[in-house]
mmCIF file of the C-alpha atoms, coordinates in Angstrom:
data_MODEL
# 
_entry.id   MODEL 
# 
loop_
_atom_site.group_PDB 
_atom_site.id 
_atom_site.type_symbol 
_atom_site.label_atom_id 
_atom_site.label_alt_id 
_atom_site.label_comp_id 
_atom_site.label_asym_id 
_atom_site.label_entity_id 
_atom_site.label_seq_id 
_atom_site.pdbx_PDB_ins_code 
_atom_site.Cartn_x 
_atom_site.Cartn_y 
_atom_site.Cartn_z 
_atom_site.occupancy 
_atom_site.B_iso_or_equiv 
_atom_site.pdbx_formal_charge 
_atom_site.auth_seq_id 
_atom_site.auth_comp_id 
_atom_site.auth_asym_id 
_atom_site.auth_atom_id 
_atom_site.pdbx_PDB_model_num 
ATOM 1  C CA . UNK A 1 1  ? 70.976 53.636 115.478 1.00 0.00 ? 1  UNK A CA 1 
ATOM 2  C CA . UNK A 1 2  ? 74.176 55.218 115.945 1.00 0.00 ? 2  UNK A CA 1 
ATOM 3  C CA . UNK A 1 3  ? 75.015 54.831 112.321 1.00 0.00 ? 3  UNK A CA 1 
ATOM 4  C CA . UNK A 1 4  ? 71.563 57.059 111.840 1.00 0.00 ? 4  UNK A CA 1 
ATOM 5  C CA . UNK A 1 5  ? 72.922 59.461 114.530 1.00 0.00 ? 5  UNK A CA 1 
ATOM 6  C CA . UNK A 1 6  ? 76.163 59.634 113.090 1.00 0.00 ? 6  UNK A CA 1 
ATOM 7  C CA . UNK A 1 7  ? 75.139 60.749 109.028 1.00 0.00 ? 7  UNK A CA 1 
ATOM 8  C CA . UNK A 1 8  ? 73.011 63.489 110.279 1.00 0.00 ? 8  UNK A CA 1 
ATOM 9  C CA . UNK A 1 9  ? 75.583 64.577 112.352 1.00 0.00 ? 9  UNK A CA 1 
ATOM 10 C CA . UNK A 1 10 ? 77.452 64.853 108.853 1.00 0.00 ? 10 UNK A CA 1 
ATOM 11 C CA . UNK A 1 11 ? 75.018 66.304 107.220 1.00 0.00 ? 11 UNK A CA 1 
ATOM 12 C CA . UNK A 1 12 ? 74.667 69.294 109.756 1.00 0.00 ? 12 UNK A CA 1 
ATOM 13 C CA . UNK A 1 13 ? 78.623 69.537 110.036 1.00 0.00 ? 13 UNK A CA 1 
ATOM 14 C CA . UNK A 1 14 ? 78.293 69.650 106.514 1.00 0.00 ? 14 UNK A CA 1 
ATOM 15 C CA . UNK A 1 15 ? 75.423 72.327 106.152 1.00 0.00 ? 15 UNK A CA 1 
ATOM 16 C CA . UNK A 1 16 ? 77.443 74.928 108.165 1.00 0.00 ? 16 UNK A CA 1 
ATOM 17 C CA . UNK A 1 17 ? 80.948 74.156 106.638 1.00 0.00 ? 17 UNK A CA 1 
ATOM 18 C CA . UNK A 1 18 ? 78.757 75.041 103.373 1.00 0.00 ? 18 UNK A CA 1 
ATOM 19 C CA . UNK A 1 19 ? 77.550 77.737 104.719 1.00 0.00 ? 19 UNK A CA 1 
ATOM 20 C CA . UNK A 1 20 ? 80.824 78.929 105.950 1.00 0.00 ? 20 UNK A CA 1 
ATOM 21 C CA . UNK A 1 21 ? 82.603 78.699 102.832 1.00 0.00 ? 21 UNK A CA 1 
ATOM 22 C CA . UNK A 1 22 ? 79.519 81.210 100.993 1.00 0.00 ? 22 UNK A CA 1 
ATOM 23 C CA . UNK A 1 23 ? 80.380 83.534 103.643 1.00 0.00 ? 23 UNK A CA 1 
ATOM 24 C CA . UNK A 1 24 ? 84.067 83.644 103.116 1.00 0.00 ? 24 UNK A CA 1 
ATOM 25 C CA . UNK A 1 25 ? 83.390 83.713 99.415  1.00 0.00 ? 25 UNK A CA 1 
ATOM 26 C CA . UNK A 1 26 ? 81.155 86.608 99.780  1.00 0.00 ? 26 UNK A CA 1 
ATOM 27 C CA . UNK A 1 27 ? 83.960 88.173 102.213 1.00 0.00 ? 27 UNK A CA 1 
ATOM 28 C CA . UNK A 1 28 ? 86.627 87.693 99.745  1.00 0.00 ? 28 UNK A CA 1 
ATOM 29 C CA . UNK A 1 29 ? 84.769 89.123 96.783  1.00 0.00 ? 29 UNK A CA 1 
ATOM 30 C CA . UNK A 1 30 ? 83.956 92.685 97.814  1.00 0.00 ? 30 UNK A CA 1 
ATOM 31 C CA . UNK A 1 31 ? 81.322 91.475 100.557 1.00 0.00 ? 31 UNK A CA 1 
ATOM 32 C CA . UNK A 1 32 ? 81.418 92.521 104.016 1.00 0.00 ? 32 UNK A CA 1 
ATOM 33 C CA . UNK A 1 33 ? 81.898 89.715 106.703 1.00 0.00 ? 33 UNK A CA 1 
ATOM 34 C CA . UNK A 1 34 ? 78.418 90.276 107.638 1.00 0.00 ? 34 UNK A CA 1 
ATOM 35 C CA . UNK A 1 35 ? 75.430 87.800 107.242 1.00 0.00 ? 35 UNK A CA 1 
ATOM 36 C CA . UNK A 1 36 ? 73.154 87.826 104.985 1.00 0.00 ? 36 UNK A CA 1 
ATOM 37 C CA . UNK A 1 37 ? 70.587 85.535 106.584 1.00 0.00 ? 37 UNK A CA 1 
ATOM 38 C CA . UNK A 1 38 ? 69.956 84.887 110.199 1.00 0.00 ? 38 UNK A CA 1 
ATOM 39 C CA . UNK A 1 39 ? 67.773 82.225 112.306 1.00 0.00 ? 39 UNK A CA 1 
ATOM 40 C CA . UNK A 1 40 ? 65.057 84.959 112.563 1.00 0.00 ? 40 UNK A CA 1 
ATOM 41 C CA . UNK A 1 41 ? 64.978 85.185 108.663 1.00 0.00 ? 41 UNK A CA 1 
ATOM 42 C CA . UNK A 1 42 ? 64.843 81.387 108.499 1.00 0.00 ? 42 UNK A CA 1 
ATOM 43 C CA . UNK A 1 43 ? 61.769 80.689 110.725 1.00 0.00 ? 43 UNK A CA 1 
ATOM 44 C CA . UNK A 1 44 ? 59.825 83.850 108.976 1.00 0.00 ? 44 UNK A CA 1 
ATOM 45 C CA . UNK A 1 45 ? 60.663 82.182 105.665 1.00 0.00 ? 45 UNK A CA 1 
ATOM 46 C CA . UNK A 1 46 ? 59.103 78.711 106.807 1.00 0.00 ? 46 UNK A CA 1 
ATOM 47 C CA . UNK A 1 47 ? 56.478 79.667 109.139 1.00 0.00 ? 47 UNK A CA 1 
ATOM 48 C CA . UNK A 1 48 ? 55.354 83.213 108.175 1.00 0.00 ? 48 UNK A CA 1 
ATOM 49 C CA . UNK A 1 49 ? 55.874 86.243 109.852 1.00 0.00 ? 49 UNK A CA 1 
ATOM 50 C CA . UNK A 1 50 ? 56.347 86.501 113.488 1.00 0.00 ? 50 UNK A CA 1 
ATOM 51 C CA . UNK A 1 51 ? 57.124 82.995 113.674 1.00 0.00 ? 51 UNK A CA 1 
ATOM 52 C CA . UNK A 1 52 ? 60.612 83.468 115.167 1.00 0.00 ? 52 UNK A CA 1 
ATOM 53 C CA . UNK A 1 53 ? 59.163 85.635 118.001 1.00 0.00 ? 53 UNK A CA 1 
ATOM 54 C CA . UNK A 1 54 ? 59.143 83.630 120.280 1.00 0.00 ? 54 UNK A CA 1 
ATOM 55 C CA . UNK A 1 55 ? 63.099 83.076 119.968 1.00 0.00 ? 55 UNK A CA 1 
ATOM 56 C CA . UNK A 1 56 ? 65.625 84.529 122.132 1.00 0.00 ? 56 UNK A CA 1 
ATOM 57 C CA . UNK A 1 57 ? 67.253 87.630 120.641 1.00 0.00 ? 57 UNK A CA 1 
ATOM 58 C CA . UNK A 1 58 ? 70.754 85.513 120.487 1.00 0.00 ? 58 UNK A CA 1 
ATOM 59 C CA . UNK A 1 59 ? 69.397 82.837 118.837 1.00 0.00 ? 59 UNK A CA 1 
ATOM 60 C CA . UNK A 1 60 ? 67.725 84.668 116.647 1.00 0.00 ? 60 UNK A CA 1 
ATOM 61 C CA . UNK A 1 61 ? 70.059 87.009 115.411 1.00 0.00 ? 61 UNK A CA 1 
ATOM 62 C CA . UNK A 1 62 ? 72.608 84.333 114.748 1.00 0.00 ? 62 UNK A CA 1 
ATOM 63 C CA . UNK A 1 63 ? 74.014 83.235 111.620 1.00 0.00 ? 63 UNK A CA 1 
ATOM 64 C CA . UNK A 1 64 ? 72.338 79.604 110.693 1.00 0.00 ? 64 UNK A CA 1 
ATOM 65 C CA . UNK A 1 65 ? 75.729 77.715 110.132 1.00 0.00 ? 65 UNK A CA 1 
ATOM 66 C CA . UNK A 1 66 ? 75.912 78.606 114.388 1.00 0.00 ? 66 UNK A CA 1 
ATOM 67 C CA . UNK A 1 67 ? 72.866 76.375 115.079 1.00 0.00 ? 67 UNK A CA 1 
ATOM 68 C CA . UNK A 1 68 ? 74.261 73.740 112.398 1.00 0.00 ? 68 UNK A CA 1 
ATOM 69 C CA . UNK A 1 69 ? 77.517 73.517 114.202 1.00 0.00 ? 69 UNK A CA 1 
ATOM 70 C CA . UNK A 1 70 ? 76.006 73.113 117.290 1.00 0.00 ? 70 UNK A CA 1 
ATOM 71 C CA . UNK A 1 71 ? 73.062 70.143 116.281 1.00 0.00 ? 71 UNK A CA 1 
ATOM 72 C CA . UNK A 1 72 ? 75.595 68.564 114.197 1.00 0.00 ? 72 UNK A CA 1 
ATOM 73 C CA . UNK A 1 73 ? 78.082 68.349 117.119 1.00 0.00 ? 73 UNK A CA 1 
ATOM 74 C CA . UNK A 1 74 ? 75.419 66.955 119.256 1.00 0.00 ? 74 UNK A CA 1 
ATOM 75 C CA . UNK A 1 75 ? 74.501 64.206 117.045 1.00 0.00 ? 75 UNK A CA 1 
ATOM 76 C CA . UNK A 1 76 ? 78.091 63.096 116.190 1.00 0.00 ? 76 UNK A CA 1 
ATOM 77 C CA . UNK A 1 77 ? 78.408 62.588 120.156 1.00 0.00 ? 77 UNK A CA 1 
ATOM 78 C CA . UNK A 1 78 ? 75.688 60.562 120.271 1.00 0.00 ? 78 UNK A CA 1 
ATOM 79 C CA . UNK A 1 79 ? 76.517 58.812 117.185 1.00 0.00 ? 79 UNK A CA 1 
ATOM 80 C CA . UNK A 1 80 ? 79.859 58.456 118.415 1.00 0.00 ? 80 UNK A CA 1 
ATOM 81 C CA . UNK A 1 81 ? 81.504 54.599 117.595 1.00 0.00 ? 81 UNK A CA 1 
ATOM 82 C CA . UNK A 1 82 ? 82.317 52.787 120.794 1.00 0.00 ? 82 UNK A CA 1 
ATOM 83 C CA . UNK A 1 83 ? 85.310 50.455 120.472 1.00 0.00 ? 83 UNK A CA 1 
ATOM 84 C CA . UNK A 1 84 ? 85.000 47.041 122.214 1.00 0.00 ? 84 UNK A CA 1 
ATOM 85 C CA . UNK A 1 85 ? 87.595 45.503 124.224 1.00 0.00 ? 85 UNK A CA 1 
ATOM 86 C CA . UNK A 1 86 ? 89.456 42.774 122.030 1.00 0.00 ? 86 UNK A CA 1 
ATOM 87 C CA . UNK A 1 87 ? 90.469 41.159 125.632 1.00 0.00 ? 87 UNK A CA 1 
ATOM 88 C CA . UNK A 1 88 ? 87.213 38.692 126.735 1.00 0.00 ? 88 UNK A CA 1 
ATOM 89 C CA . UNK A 1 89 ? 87.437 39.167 130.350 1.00 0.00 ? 89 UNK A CA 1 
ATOM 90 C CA . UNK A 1 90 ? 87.449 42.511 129.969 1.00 0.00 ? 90 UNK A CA 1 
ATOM 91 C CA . UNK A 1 91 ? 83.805 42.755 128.466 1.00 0.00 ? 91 UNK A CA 1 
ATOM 92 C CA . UNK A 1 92 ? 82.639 40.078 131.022 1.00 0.00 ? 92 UNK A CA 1 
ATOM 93 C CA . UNK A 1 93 ? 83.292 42.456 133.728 1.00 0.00 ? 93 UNK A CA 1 
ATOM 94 C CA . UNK A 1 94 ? 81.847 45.024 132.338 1.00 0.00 ? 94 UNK A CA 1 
ATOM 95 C CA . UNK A 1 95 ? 78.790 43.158 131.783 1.00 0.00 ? 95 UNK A CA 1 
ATOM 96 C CA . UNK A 1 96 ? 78.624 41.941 135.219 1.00 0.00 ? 96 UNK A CA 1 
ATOM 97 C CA . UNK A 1 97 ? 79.458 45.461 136.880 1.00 0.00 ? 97 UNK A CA 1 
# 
């Protein structure tokens, strides 16, 4: 399960470090450092207009690689590898409290 947790954590770091890298691209080629596309613009594209309403003006007016960051974050921690003790009595005790 933490294996799951873990590659979809990747996959969301990975979504926004995408997304950053567009952004710079776009900044470094004439663009403005401005989005282009924002959570708002996502839900209408999915669910229709007036979908995103319902959204917080912060969320919705952030960049998507924000959220990304942010759920991708989450499910590395909860993904996260726990190391063992090598020592035996050490996991006995934790075991028994």
């Amino acid at each position: 399960m933490r294996l799951i947790l873990w590659a979809i954590g990747c996959l969301f770091a990975a979504i926004a470090a995408v997304q950053l890298i567009i952004e710079g691209m776009l900044a470094a080629f004439g663009g403005s450092w401005t989005r282009l596309l924002s959570v708002g613009d996502v839900f209408e594209q999915i669910g229709g207009p007036g979908t995103g309403a319902w959204l917080p003006s912060l969320v919705t007016d952030a960049p998507p690689w924000i959220p990304a960051i942010v759920v991708g974050a989450a499910f590395l921690y909860w993904g996260r590898f726990k190391r063992q003790s090598s020592r035996p009595y050490e996991r006995a005790s934790r075991r028994t409290g």
